[in-house]
Tab-separated table of C-alpha atoms in Angstrom:
chain	number	residue	atom	x	y	z
T	17	UNK	CA	8.776	-46.244	-46.375
T	18	UNK	CA	10.599	-47.396	-43.295
T	19	UNK	CA	11.723	-50.978	-43.119
T	20	UNK	CA	9.905	-53.086	-40.580
T	21	UNK	CA	12.677	-55.592	-39.932
T	22	UNK	CA	9.897	-57.631	-38.361
T	23	UNK	CA	11.569	-60.964	-38.996
T	24	UNK	CA	14.598	-59.971	-36.958
T	25	UNK	CA	12.943	-58.798	-33.755
T	26	UNK	CA	11.214	-61.585	-31.865
T	27	UNK	CA	11.550	-62.908	-28.334
T	28	UNK	CA	11.126	-66.495	-29.577
T	29	UNK	CA	13.806	-68.853	-30.901
T	30	UNK	CA	13.094	-69.896	-34.485
T	31	UNK	CA	12.602	-73.511	-33.419
T	32	UNK	CA	9.820	-72.471	-31.022
T	33	UNK	CA	8.141	-70.450	-33.773
T	34	UNK	CA	7.928	-73.426	-36.121
T	35	UNK	CA	6.920	-75.817	-33.354
T	36	UNK	CA	3.998	-73.512	-32.524
T	37	UNK	CA	3.000	-73.046	-36.152
T	38	UNK	CA	3.076	-76.803	-36.721
T	39	UNK	CA	0.180	-76.919	-34.263
T	40	UNK	CA	-1.741	-73.694	-34.895
T	41	UNK	CA	-1.793	-73.772	-38.708
T	42	UNK	CA	-3.266	-77.276	-39.141
T	43	UNK	CA	-5.680	-76.607	-36.277
T	44	UNK	CA	-7.082	-73.491	-37.951
T	45	UNK	CA	-7.326	-75.114	-41.392
T	46	UNK	CA	-9.071	-78.182	-39.966
T	47	UNK	CA	-11.418	-76.048	-37.855
T	48	UNK	CA	-12.357	-74.015	-40.932
T	49	UNK	CA	-13.071	-77.167	-42.924
T	50	UNK	CA	-15.161	-78.630	-40.119
T	51	UNK	CA	-17.052	-75.351	-39.709
T	52	UNK	CA	-17.886	-75.260	-43.402
T	53	UNK	CA	-18.833	-78.945	-43.538
T	54	UNK	CA	-21.168	-78.755	-40.540
T	55	UNK	CA	-22.753	-75.410	-41.454
T	56	UNK	CA	-25.740	-76.968	-43.292
T	57	UNK	CA	-26.573	-78.929	-40.142
T	58	UNK	CA	-25.420	-76.511	-37.442
T	59	UNK	CA	-27.229	-73.416	-38.730
T	60	UNK	CA	-30.774	-74.924	-38.684
T	61	UNK	CA	-30.118	-76.498	-35.274
T	62	UNK	CA	-28.935	-73.169	-33.850
T	63	UNK	CA	-31.965	-71.448	-35.359
T	64	UNK	CA	-34.266	-73.919	-33.595
T	65	UNK	CA	-32.443	-73.302	-30.295
T	66	UNK	CA	-32.978	-69.565	-30.718
T	67	UNK	CA	-36.660	-70.090	-31.486
T	68	UNK	CA	-36.984	-72.022	-28.239
T	69	UNK	CA	-35.266	-69.133	-26.464
T	70	UNK	CA	-37.654	-66.695	-28.181
T	71	UNK	CA	-34.664	-65.051	-29.839
T	72	UNK	CA	-36.288	-63.563	-32.929
T	73	UNK	CA	-32.985	-62.125	-34.115
T	74	UNK	CA	-31.328	-65.556	-34.362
T	75	UNK	CA	-28.101	-64.506	-32.674
T	76	UNK	CA	-26.677	-68.033	-32.585
T	77	UNK	CA	-26.637	-68.668	-36.369
T	78	UNK	CA	-25.352	-65.141	-36.893
T	79	UNK	CA	-22.513	-65.717	-34.429
T	80	UNK	CA	-21.691	-69.059	-36.114
T	81	UNK	CA	-21.509	-67.410	-39.535
T	82	UNK	CA	-19.334	-64.574	-38.236
T	83	UNK	CA	-16.946	-66.999	-36.539
T	84	UNK	CA	-16.838	-69.027	-39.749
T	85	UNK	CA	-15.985	-65.891	-41.743
T	86	UNK	CA	-13.164	-65.191	-39.304
T	87	UNK	CA	-11.781	-68.707	-39.767
T	88	UNK	CA	-12.066	-68.430	-43.553
T	89	UNK	CA	-10.143	-65.155	-43.480
T	90	UNK	CA	-7.500	-66.715	-41.274
T	91	UNK	CA	-7.194	-69.702	-43.590
T	92	UNK	CA	-6.819	-67.441	-46.629
T	93	UNK	CA	-4.002	-65.621	-44.820
T	94	UNK	CA	-2.343	-68.937	-43.951
T	95	UNK	CA	-2.523	-70.176	-47.550
T	96	UNK	CA	-1.411	-66.832	-48.985
T	97	UNK	CA	1.569	-66.453	-46.655
T	98	UNK	CA	3.834	-69.007	-48.425
T	99	UNK	CA	3.044	-67.474	-51.827
T	100	UNK	CA	3.847	-63.977	-50.544
T	101	UNK	CA	7.050	-65.343	-49.007
T	102	UNK	CA	8.068	-66.954	-52.325
T	103	UNK	CA	7.272	-63.803	-54.339
T	104	UNK	CA	9.475	-61.868	-51.911
T	105	UNK	CA	12.548	-63.772	-53.079
T	106	UNK	CA	11.831	-66.741	-50.813
T	107	UNK	CA	11.783	-64.459	-47.812
T	108	UNK	CA	14.836	-62.362	-48.668
T	109	UNK	CA	12.829	-59.181	-49.378
T	110	UNK	CA	9.804	-59.504	-47.095
T	111	UNK	CA	10.549	-56.011	-45.785
T	112	UNK	CA	10.674	-54.400	-49.235
T	113	UNK	CA	8.005	-51.788	-50.113
T	114	UNK	CA	6.458	-54.072	-52.748
T	115	UNK	CA	6.201	-57.011	-50.341
T	116	UNK	CA	4.787	-54.804	-47.610
T	117	UNK	CA	2.108	-53.482	-49.985
T	118	UNK	CA	1.076	-57.027	-50.886
T	119	UNK	CA	0.741	-57.975	-47.235
T	120	UNK	CA	-1.106	-54.728	-46.467
T	121	UNK	CA	-3.664	-55.445	-49.183
T	122	UNK	CA	-4.331	-58.854	-47.665
T	123	UNK	CA	-4.607	-57.393	-44.178
T	124	UNK	CA	-6.921	-54.596	-45.347
T	125	UNK	CA	-9.131	-57.078	-47.198
T	126	UNK	CA	-9.491	-59.227	-44.100
T	127	UNK	CA	-10.265	-56.381	-41.691
T	128	UNK	CA	-12.729	-54.660	-44.013
T	129	UNK	CA	-14.550	-57.919	-44.806
T	130	UNK	CA	-14.897	-58.749	-41.112
T	131	UNK	CA	-16.197	-55.239	-40.442
T	132	UNK	CA	-18.757	-55.711	-43.220
T	133	UNK	CA	-19.830	-59.081	-41.807
T	134	UNK	CA	-20.070	-57.577	-38.325
T	135	UNK	CA	-22.578	-55.115	-39.747
T	136	UNK	CA	-24.532	-57.721	-41.691
T	137	UNK	CA	-24.549	-60.552	-39.152
T	138	UNK	CA	-24.052	-58.993	-35.729
T	139	UNK	CA	-25.577	-55.616	-36.619
T	140	UNK	CA	-22.556	-53.676	-35.412
T	141	UNK	CA	-21.722	-50.366	-37.063
T	142	UNK	CA	-18.944	-47.852	-36.401
T	143	UNK	CA	-19.580	-44.097	-36.269
T	144	UNK	CA	-16.979	-41.432	-35.503
T	145	UNK	CA	-19.038	-39.295	-33.144
T	146	UNK	CA	-16.655	-36.337	-33.224
T	147	UNK	CA	-13.097	-35.485	-34.172
T	148	UNK	CA	-12.993	-37.390	-37.476
T	149	UNK	CA	-10.361	-34.958	-38.741
T	150	UNK	CA	-8.015	-36.401	-36.104
T	151	UNK	CA	-7.490	-39.472	-38.267
T	152	UNK	CA	-6.338	-37.395	-41.248
T	153	UNK	CA	-3.407	-35.780	-39.437
T	154	UNK	CA	-0.039	-37.014	-40.747
T	155	UNK	CA	1.934	-39.452	-38.633
T	156	UNK	CA	3.941	-40.597	-36.908
T	157	UNK	CA	1.181	-41.229	-34.387
T	158	UNK	CA	0.873	-43.345	-31.255
T	159	UNK	CA	-2.702	-44.547	-30.748
T	160	UNK	CA	-4.001	-45.513	-27.305
T	161	UNK	CA	-7.336	-47.345	-27.171
T	162	UNK	CA	-9.591	-48.764	-24.456
T	163	UNK	CA	-10.007	-52.537	-24.506
T	164	UNK	CA	-13.407	-54.005	-23.628
T	165	UNK	CA	-14.133	-56.525	-26.402
T	166	UNK	CA	-12.489	-58.896	-28.864
T	167	UNK	CA	-13.824	-56.557	-31.563
T	168	UNK	CA	-11.916	-53.422	-30.570
T	169	UNK	CA	-8.551	-55.057	-31.286
T	170	UNK	CA	-9.120	-54.236	-34.974
T	171	UNK	CA	-10.643	-50.801	-34.435
T	172	UNK	CA	-7.452	-48.705	-34.870
T	173	UNK	CA	-6.594	-50.553	-38.102
T	174	UNK	CA	-10.142	-50.169	-39.420
T	175	UNK	CA	-10.162	-46.423	-38.736
T	176	UNK	CA	-6.679	-45.639	-40.032
T	177	UNK	CA	-6.195	-48.044	-42.942
T	178	UNK	CA	-9.193	-46.690	-44.825
T	179	UNK	CA	-7.391	-43.339	-44.749
T	180	UNK	CA	-4.206	-44.794	-46.238
T	181	UNK	CA	-2.166	-45.268	-43.058
T	182	UNK	CA	-0.166	-48.337	-42.123
T	183	UNK	CA	-0.993	-49.636	-38.658
T	184	UNK	CA	1.405	-51.561	-36.461
T	185	UNK	CA	0.132	-53.038	-33.234
T	186	UNK	CA	1.608	-53.900	-29.883
T	187	UNK	CA	-0.038	-57.295	-29.421
T	188	UNK	CA	0.142	-59.697	-26.510
T	189	UNK	CA	2.046	-62.878	-27.325
T	190	UNK	CA	-0.998	-65.038	-26.554
T	191	UNK	CA	-2.428	-64.008	-29.931
T	192	UNK	CA	0.393	-65.858	-31.668
T	193	UNK	CA	-1.988	-68.790	-31.270
T	194	UNK	CA	-3.915	-67.233	-34.171
T	195	UNK	CA	-1.782	-68.192	-37.196
T	196	UNK	CA	-3.205	-65.433	-39.412
T	197	UNK	CA	-2.147	-62.799	-36.875
T	198	UNK	CA	1.183	-64.555	-36.472
T	199	UNK	CA	2.069	-64.703	-40.173
T	200	UNK	CA	0.656	-61.471	-41.603
T	201	UNK	CA	0.712	-58.945	-38.759
T	202	UNK	CA	4.220	-59.969	-37.774
T	203	UNK	CA	5.523	-59.413	-41.295
T	204	UNK	CA	3.943	-55.946	-41.311
T	205	UNK	CA	5.891	-54.795	-38.276
T	206	UNK	CA	3.501	-55.477	-35.416
T	207	UNK	CA	5.183	-56.955	-32.354
T	208	UNK	CA	3.930	-59.778	-30.136
T	209	UNK	CA	5.217	-58.983	-26.675
T	210	UNK	CA	5.605	-61.401	-23.745
T	211	UNK	CA	3.533	-60.551	-20.691
T	212	UNK	CA	6.140	-61.929	-18.264
T	213	UNK	CA	9.306	-60.238	-19.570
T	214	UNK	CA	8.928	-56.474	-19.322
T	215	UNK	CA	12.438	-55.596	-20.503
T	216	UNK	CA	12.105	-57.673	-23.674
T	217	UNK	CA	8.649	-56.246	-24.333
T	218	UNK	CA	9.881	-52.656	-23.985
T	219	UNK	CA	12.810	-53.364	-26.308
T	220	UNK	CA	10.479	-54.788	-28.965
T	221	UNK	CA	8.079	-51.857	-28.631
T	222	UNK	CA	10.903	-49.320	-28.936
T	223	UNK	CA	12.106	-51.143	-32.055
T	224	UNK	CA	8.637	-50.841	-33.573
T	225	UNK	CA	8.431	-47.135	-32.720
T	226	UNK	CA	11.835	-46.314	-34.212
T	227	UNK	CA	10.544	-47.055	-37.736
T	228	UNK	CA	7.375	-44.941	-37.622
T	229	UNK	CA	7.012	-42.396	-40.428
T	230	UNK	CA	4.406	-39.896	-41.649
T	231	UNK	CA	2.099	-42.610	-42.965
T	232	UNK	CA	2.389	-45.016	-40.039
T	233	UNK	CA	0.711	-45.308	-36.662
T	234	UNK	CA	1.487	-47.573	-33.724
T	235	UNK	CA	-1.489	-48.856	-31.729
T	236	UNK	CA	-1.380	-50.067	-28.139
T	237	UNK	CA	-3.985	-50.962	-25.510
T	238	UNK	CA	-2.576	-49.545	-22.243
T	239	UNK	CA	-4.931	-51.598	-20.045
T	240	UNK	CA	-3.101	-54.729	-21.194
T	241	UNK	CA	-6.183	-56.960	-21.146
T	242	UNK	CA	-9.933	-56.878	-21.688
T	243	UNK	CA	-11.954	-54.882	-19.165
T	244	UNK	CA	-14.366	-56.707	-16.876
T	245	UNK	CA	-15.741	-55.474	-13.541
T	246	UNK	CA	-14.000	-58.351	-11.740
T	247	UNK	CA	-10.657	-57.452	-13.312
T	248	UNK	CA	-11.139	-53.819	-12.288
T	249	UNK	CA	-11.790	-54.872	-8.689
T	250	UNK	CA	-8.697	-57.086	-8.660
T	251	UNK	CA	-6.514	-54.444	-10.324
T	252	UNK	CA	-7.562	-51.766	-7.841
T	253	UNK	CA	-6.879	-54.116	-4.919
T	254	UNK	CA	-3.358	-54.764	-6.217
T	255	UNK	CA	-2.861	-51.049	-6.766
T	256	UNK	CA	-3.976	-50.186	-3.210
T	257	UNK	CA	-1.310	-52.540	-1.905
T	258	UNK	CA	1.448	-51.356	-4.254
T	259	UNK	CA	0.726	-47.637	-4.684
T	260	UNK	CA	-1.996	-46.220	-2.400
T	261	UNK	CA	-1.670	-42.691	-3.784
T	262	UNK	CA	-2.244	-43.830	-7.358
T	263	UNK	CA	-5.082	-46.079	-6.221
T	264	UNK	CA	-6.782	-43.100	-4.625
T	265	UNK	CA	-6.307	-41.057	-7.796
T	266	UNK	CA	-7.916	-43.793	-9.914
T	267	UNK	CA	-10.608	-44.773	-7.404
T	268	UNK	CA	-13.391	-43.321	-9.589
T	269	UNK	CA	-12.747	-45.696	-12.518
T	270	UNK	CA	-15.777	-47.825	-13.392
T	271	UNK	CA	-15.476	-48.550	-17.149
T	272	UNK	CA	-11.748	-49.029	-17.772
T	273	UNK	CA	-8.798	-50.733	-16.100
T	274	UNK	CA	-5.876	-48.742	-14.637
T	275	UNK	CA	-3.546	-48.075	-17.605
T	276	UNK	CA	0.024	-49.322	-17.694
T	277	UNK	CA	2.582	-46.803	-18.885
T	278	UNK	CA	5.520	-49.104	-19.696
T	279	UNK	CA	4.600	-49.804	-23.311
T	280	UNK	CA	3.423	-46.237	-23.902
T	281	UNK	CA	6.691	-44.846	-22.534
T	282	UNK	CA	8.666	-47.200	-24.795
T	283	UNK	CA	6.710	-45.982	-27.836
T	284	UNK	CA	7.252	-42.352	-26.873
T	285	UNK	CA	10.979	-42.934	-26.393
T	286	UNK	CA	11.307	-44.748	-29.707
T	287	UNK	CA	9.305	-42.158	-31.662
T	288	UNK	CA	10.272	-38.770	-30.196
T	289	UNK	CA	8.322	-36.815	-32.851
T	290	UNK	CA	5.063	-38.749	-32.610
T	291	UNK	CA	1.848	-37.186	-31.390
T	292	UNK	CA	-0.597	-39.282	-29.371
T	293	UNK	CA	-4.242	-40.053	-30.148
T	294	UNK	CA	-6.501	-41.477	-27.446
T	295	UNK	CA	-9.472	-43.347	-28.924
T	296	UNK	CA	-12.548	-43.634	-26.752
T	297	UNK	CA	-15.427	-45.802	-27.897
T	298	UNK	CA	-18.724	-47.090	-26.555
T	299	UNK	CA	-21.130	-49.762	-27.724
T	300	UNK	CA	-18.976	-52.868	-27.662
T	301	UNK	CA	-19.465	-53.302	-23.925
T	302	UNK	CA	-22.910	-54.714	-24.780
T	303	UNK	CA	-21.055	-57.870	-25.871
T	304	UNK	CA	-19.579	-60.180	-23.299
T	305	UNK	CA	-15.773	-59.739	-23.447
T	306	UNK	CA	-14.993	-62.994	-25.289
T	307	UNK	CA	-18.374	-63.602	-26.917
T	308	UNK	CA	-20.098	-62.838	-30.216
T	309	UNK	CA	-23.492	-62.946	-28.503
T	310	UNK	CA	-25.148	-60.160	-26.544
T	311	UNK	CA	-28.359	-60.081	-24.524
T	312	UNK	CA	-29.871	-57.066	-26.232
T	313	UNK	CA	-31.578	-57.403	-29.593
T	314	UNK	CA	-31.082	-53.888	-30.925
T	315	UNK	CA	-28.289	-53.029	-33.387
T	316	UNK	CA	-25.038	-51.792	-31.850
T	317	UNK	CA	-23.548	-48.464	-32.818
T	318	UNK	CA	-19.892	-48.139	-31.854
T	319	UNK	CA	-19.398	-44.442	-31.176
T	320	UNK	CA	-15.743	-43.444	-31.587
T	321	UNK	CA	-14.282	-40.314	-30.001
T	322	UNK	CA	-10.595	-39.602	-30.778
T	323	UNK	CA	-8.543	-36.831	-29.158
T	324	UNK	CA	-5.093	-35.835	-30.447
T	325	UNK	CA	-2.409	-34.650	-28.030
T	326	UNK	CA	0.534	-32.821	-29.634
T	327	UNK	CA	3.884	-34.173	-28.535
T	328	UNK	CA	4.768	-30.859	-26.930
T	329	UNK	CA	1.987	-31.401	-24.349
T	330	UNK	CA	3.209	-34.825	-23.227
T	331	UNK	CA	5.661	-34.903	-20.292
T	332	UNK	CA	8.979	-36.702	-20.153
T	333	UNK	CA	9.941	-39.354	-17.618
T	334	UNK	CA	8.277	-42.594	-16.612
T	335	UNK	CA	6.462	-41.226	-13.552
T	336	UNK	CA	5.235	-38.136	-15.400
T	337	UNK	CA	4.041	-40.251	-18.340
T	338	UNK	CA	2.174	-42.561	-15.933
T	339	UNK	CA	0.461	-39.578	-14.304
T	340	UNK	CA	-0.420	-38.124	-17.717
T	341	UNK	CA	-1.812	-41.467	-18.871
T	342	UNK	CA	-3.831	-41.851	-15.661
T	343	UNK	CA	-5.389	-38.443	-16.262
T	344	UNK	CA	-6.339	-39.388	-19.816
T	345	UNK	CA	-7.917	-42.635	-18.610
T	346	UNK	CA	-9.899	-40.800	-15.917
T	347	UNK	CA	-11.224	-38.486	-18.653
T	348	UNK	CA	-11.960	-41.486	-20.867
T	349	UNK	CA	-13.860	-43.185	-18.054
T	350	UNK	CA	-15.980	-40.069	-17.494
T	351	UNK	CA	-16.726	-39.809	-21.234
T	352	UNK	CA	-17.859	-43.453	-21.364
T	353	UNK	CA	-20.129	-42.908	-18.365
T	354	UNK	CA	-21.556	-39.772	-19.959
T	355	UNK	CA	-22.380	-41.649	-23.169
T	356	UNK	CA	-24.384	-44.195	-21.167
T	357	UNK	CA	-26.681	-41.548	-19.697
T	358	UNK	CA	-30.089	-41.186	-21.370
T	359	UNK	CA	-30.516	-38.248	-23.724
T	360	UNK	CA	-32.924	-35.810	-21.937
T	361	UNK	CA	-34.500	-35.006	-25.289
T	362	UNK	CA	-35.785	-38.605	-25.494
T	363	UNK	CA	-37.224	-38.836	-21.962
T	364	UNK	CA	-40.516	-37.071	-22.657
């Protein structure tokens, strides 16, 4: 197993890390306590609100319970982190195989429990529509995924961890505000990259990629942020001003944002033997980007469609990688649109 060296590769000074955690950790623990304490009052009140709205599925109490489960998971991770640190020789062997396995078990427990609660409370299920064998191929693998919901951030880990792979993510630094992500994912080799310092971000991503092995995948969201129609309009306007030719090439996009190749190129450079898997998925767009509620009452089936690209088919050079990535995102956009079309067999 490759060493993560996660503790030694951060863009933040140690003082800033502890100043942030002194705020985020108590905030999450207090919020969890308040959420639990008010649940007996909040749940009936939310149910009454939904009855007034004629919401027979009671989305509001379900969303409250799911959010509460998330906070409980986060609090468990916060409380477990010092114990795991102490067991690892008071931090001296956090990168050892035994310590990594302990952290992975905690991470797997959290992700799988949230997936179970998503099914029970929000009626969201995940189905691999085709290409399931893609996930069984040995690593190292670089996984590229569309980003349209807060839920899809955990999708690569959910799909790969149940098959015995370790998953390391390229995560935007804003998520350091979540102390569970901060403490556990960071120790497992994921990197939290700054949005405003491209050189530092690329260095951190390359560092992550250099340790990938046959049982490890690196996941990145090339769009860089959640898709919304307004963000697509703004991104295309910026692109028309900066690169008219590329804007024309991507003018047909309607379901995804123009992908950014910087992080992908850094992963490819750091892991020269890694294949690439592009994960398309549909279903989560029925949720508002930052919401647990959705207007429709029917259950949501997240249909996952992975495609593996052998390394030999991927070009070299930043411009060529950007063009290759654009082509994949155009194909992904067309696949998403195709999934939204009614099945002719069900029209009559």
